[in-house]
PDB file of C-alpha atoms in Angstrom:
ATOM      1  CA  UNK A1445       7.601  13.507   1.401  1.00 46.00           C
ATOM      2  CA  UNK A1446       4.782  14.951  -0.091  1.00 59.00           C
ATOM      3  CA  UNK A1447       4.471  13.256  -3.908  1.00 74.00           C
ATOM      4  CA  UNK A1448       4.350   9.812  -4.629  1.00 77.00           C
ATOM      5  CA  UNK A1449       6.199  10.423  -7.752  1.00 78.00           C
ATOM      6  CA  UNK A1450       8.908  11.534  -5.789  1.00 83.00           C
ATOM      7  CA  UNK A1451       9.135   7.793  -4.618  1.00 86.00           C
ATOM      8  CA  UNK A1452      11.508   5.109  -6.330  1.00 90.00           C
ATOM      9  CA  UNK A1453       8.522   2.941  -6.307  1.00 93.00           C
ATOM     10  CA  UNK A1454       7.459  -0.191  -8.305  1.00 95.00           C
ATOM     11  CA  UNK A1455       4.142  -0.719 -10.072  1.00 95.00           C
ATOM     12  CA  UNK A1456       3.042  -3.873  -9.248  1.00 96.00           C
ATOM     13  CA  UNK A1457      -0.540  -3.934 -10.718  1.00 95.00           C
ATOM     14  CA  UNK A1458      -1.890  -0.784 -13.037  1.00 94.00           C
ATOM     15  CA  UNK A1459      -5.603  -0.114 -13.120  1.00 92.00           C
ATOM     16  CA  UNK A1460      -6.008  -2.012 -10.119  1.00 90.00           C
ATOM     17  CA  UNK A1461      -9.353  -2.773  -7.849  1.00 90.00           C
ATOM     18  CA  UNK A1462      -9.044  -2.972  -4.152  1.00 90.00           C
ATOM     19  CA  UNK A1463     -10.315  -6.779  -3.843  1.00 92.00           C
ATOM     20  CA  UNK A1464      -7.646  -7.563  -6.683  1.00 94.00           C
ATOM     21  CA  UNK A1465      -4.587  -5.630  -4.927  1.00 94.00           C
ATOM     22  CA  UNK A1466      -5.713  -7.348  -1.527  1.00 94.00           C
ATOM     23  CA  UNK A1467      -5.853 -10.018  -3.091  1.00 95.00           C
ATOM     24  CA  UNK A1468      -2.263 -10.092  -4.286  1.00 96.00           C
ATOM     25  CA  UNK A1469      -1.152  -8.921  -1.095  1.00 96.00           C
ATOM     26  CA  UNK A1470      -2.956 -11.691   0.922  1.00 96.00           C
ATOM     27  CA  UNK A1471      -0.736 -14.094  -1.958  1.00 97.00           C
ATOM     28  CA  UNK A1472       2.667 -12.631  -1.800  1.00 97.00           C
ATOM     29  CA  UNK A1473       3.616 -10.326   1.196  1.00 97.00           C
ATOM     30  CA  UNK A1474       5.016 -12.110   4.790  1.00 97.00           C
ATOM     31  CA  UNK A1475       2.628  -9.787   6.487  1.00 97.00           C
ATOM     32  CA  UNK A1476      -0.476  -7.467   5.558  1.00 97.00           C
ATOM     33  CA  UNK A1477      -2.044  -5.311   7.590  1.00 97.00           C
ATOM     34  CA  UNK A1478      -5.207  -3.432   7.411  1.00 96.00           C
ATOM     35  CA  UNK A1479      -6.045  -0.064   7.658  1.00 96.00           C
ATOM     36  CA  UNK A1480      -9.272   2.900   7.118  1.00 95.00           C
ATOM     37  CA  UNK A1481      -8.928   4.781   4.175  1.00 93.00           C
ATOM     38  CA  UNK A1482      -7.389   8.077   5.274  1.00 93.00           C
ATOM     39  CA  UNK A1483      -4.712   5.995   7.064  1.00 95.00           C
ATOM     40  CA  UNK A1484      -1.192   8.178   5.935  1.00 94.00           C
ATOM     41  CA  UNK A1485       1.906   6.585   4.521  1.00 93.00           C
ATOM     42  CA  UNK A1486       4.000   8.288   2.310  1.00 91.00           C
ATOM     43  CA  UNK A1487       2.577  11.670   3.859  1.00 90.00           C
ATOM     44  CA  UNK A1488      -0.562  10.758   1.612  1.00 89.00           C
ATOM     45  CA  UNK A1489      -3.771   9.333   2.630  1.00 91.00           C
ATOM     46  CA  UNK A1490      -4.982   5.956   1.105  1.00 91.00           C
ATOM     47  CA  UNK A1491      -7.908   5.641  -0.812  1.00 88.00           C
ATOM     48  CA  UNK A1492      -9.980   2.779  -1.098  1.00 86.00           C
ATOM     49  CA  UNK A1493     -12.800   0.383   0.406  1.00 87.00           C
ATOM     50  CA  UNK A1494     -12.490  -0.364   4.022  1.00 91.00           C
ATOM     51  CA  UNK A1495     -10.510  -2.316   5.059  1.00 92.00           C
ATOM     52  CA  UNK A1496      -7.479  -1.109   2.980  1.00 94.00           C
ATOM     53  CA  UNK A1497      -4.624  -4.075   3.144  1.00 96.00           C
ATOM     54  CA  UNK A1498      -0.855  -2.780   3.039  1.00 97.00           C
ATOM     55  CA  UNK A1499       1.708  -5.456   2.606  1.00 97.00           C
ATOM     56  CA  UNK A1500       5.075  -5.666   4.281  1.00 98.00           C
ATOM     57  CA  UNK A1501       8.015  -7.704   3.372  1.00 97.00           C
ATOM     58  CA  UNK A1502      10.712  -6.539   5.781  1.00 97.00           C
ATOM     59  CA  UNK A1503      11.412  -2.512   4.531  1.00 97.00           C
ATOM     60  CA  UNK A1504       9.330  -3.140   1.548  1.00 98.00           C
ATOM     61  CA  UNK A1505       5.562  -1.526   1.570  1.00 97.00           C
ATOM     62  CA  UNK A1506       3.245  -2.653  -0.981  1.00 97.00           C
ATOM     63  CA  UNK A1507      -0.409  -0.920  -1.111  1.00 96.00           C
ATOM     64  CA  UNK A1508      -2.701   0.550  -3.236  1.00 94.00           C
ATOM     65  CA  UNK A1509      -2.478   4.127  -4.243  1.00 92.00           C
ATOM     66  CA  UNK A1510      -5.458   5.737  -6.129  1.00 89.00           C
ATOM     67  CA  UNK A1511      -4.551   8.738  -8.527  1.00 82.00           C
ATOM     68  CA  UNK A1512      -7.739  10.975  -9.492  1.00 77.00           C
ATOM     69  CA  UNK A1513      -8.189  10.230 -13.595  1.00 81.00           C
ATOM     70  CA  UNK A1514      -5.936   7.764 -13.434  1.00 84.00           C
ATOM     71  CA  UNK A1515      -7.110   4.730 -11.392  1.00 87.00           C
ATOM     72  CA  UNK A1516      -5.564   2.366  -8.329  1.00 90.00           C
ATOM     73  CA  UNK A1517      -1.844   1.113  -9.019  1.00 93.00           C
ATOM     74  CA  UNK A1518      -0.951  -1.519  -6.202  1.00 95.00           C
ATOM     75  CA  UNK A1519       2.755   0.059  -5.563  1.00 96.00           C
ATOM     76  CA  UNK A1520       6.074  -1.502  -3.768  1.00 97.00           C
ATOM     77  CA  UNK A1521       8.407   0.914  -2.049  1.00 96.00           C
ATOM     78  CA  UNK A1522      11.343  -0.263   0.061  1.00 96.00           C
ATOM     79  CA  UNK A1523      11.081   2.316   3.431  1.00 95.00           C
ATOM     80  CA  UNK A1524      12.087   1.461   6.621  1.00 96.00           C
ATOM     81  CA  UNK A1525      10.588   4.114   8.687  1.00 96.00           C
ATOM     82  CA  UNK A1526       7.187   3.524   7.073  1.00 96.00           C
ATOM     83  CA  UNK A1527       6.843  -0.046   7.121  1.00 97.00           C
ATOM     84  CA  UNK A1528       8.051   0.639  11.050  1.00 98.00           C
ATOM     85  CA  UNK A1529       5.351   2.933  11.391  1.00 97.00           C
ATOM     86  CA  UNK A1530       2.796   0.476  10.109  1.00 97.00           C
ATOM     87  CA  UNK A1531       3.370  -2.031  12.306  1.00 97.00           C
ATOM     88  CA  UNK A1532       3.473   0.296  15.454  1.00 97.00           C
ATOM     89  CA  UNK A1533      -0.482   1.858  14.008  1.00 97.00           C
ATOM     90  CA  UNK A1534      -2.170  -0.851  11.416  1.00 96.00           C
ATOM     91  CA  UNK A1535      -4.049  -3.940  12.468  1.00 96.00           C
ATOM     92  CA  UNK A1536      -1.976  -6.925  11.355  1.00 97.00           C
ATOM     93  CA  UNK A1537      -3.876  -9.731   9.992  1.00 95.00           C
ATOM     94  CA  UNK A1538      -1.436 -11.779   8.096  1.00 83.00           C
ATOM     95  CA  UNK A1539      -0.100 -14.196   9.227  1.00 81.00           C
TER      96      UNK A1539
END
């Protein structure tokens, strides 16, 4: 990977904050999970104020992804491997 645009992603939220995509992930994912900014999914490294919350739903990923100029989207991707590799490195804290 390498590009998020490269992703069949959905945008949840456009023009985001960080308290407001938590926020929906606290509201609508089975599990969140939180991480440092600099954590890598996607081969990218999240941006954001610590603690960063990534949402799973099964395969699905939601988090936040901050483009330079263009402000924080809160994003949904559907990834196995990635929502795997959350669970084995984040700190769950939902539920």
């Amino acid at each position: 990977m390498g590009c998020i645009e490269k992703l069949d992603y959905e945008v949840i939220i456009r023009h985001a904050s960080f308290p407001e995509a938590a926020k929906y992930i606290r509201a609508h994912c089975a599990e969140a999970y939180e991480v440092r900014p600099g954590f890598r999914i996607f081969d990218k490294a999240i941006i954001g104020i610590p603690p960063v919350l990534i949402g799973l739903d099964g395969d699905v990923v939601t988090f936040p992804f901050t483009k330079p100029c263009h402000g924080t989207f809160l994003l949904r991707v559907s990834d196995g491997a990635e929502a795997a590799m959350i669970r084995s490195k984040a700190k769950r804290v939902k539920p």
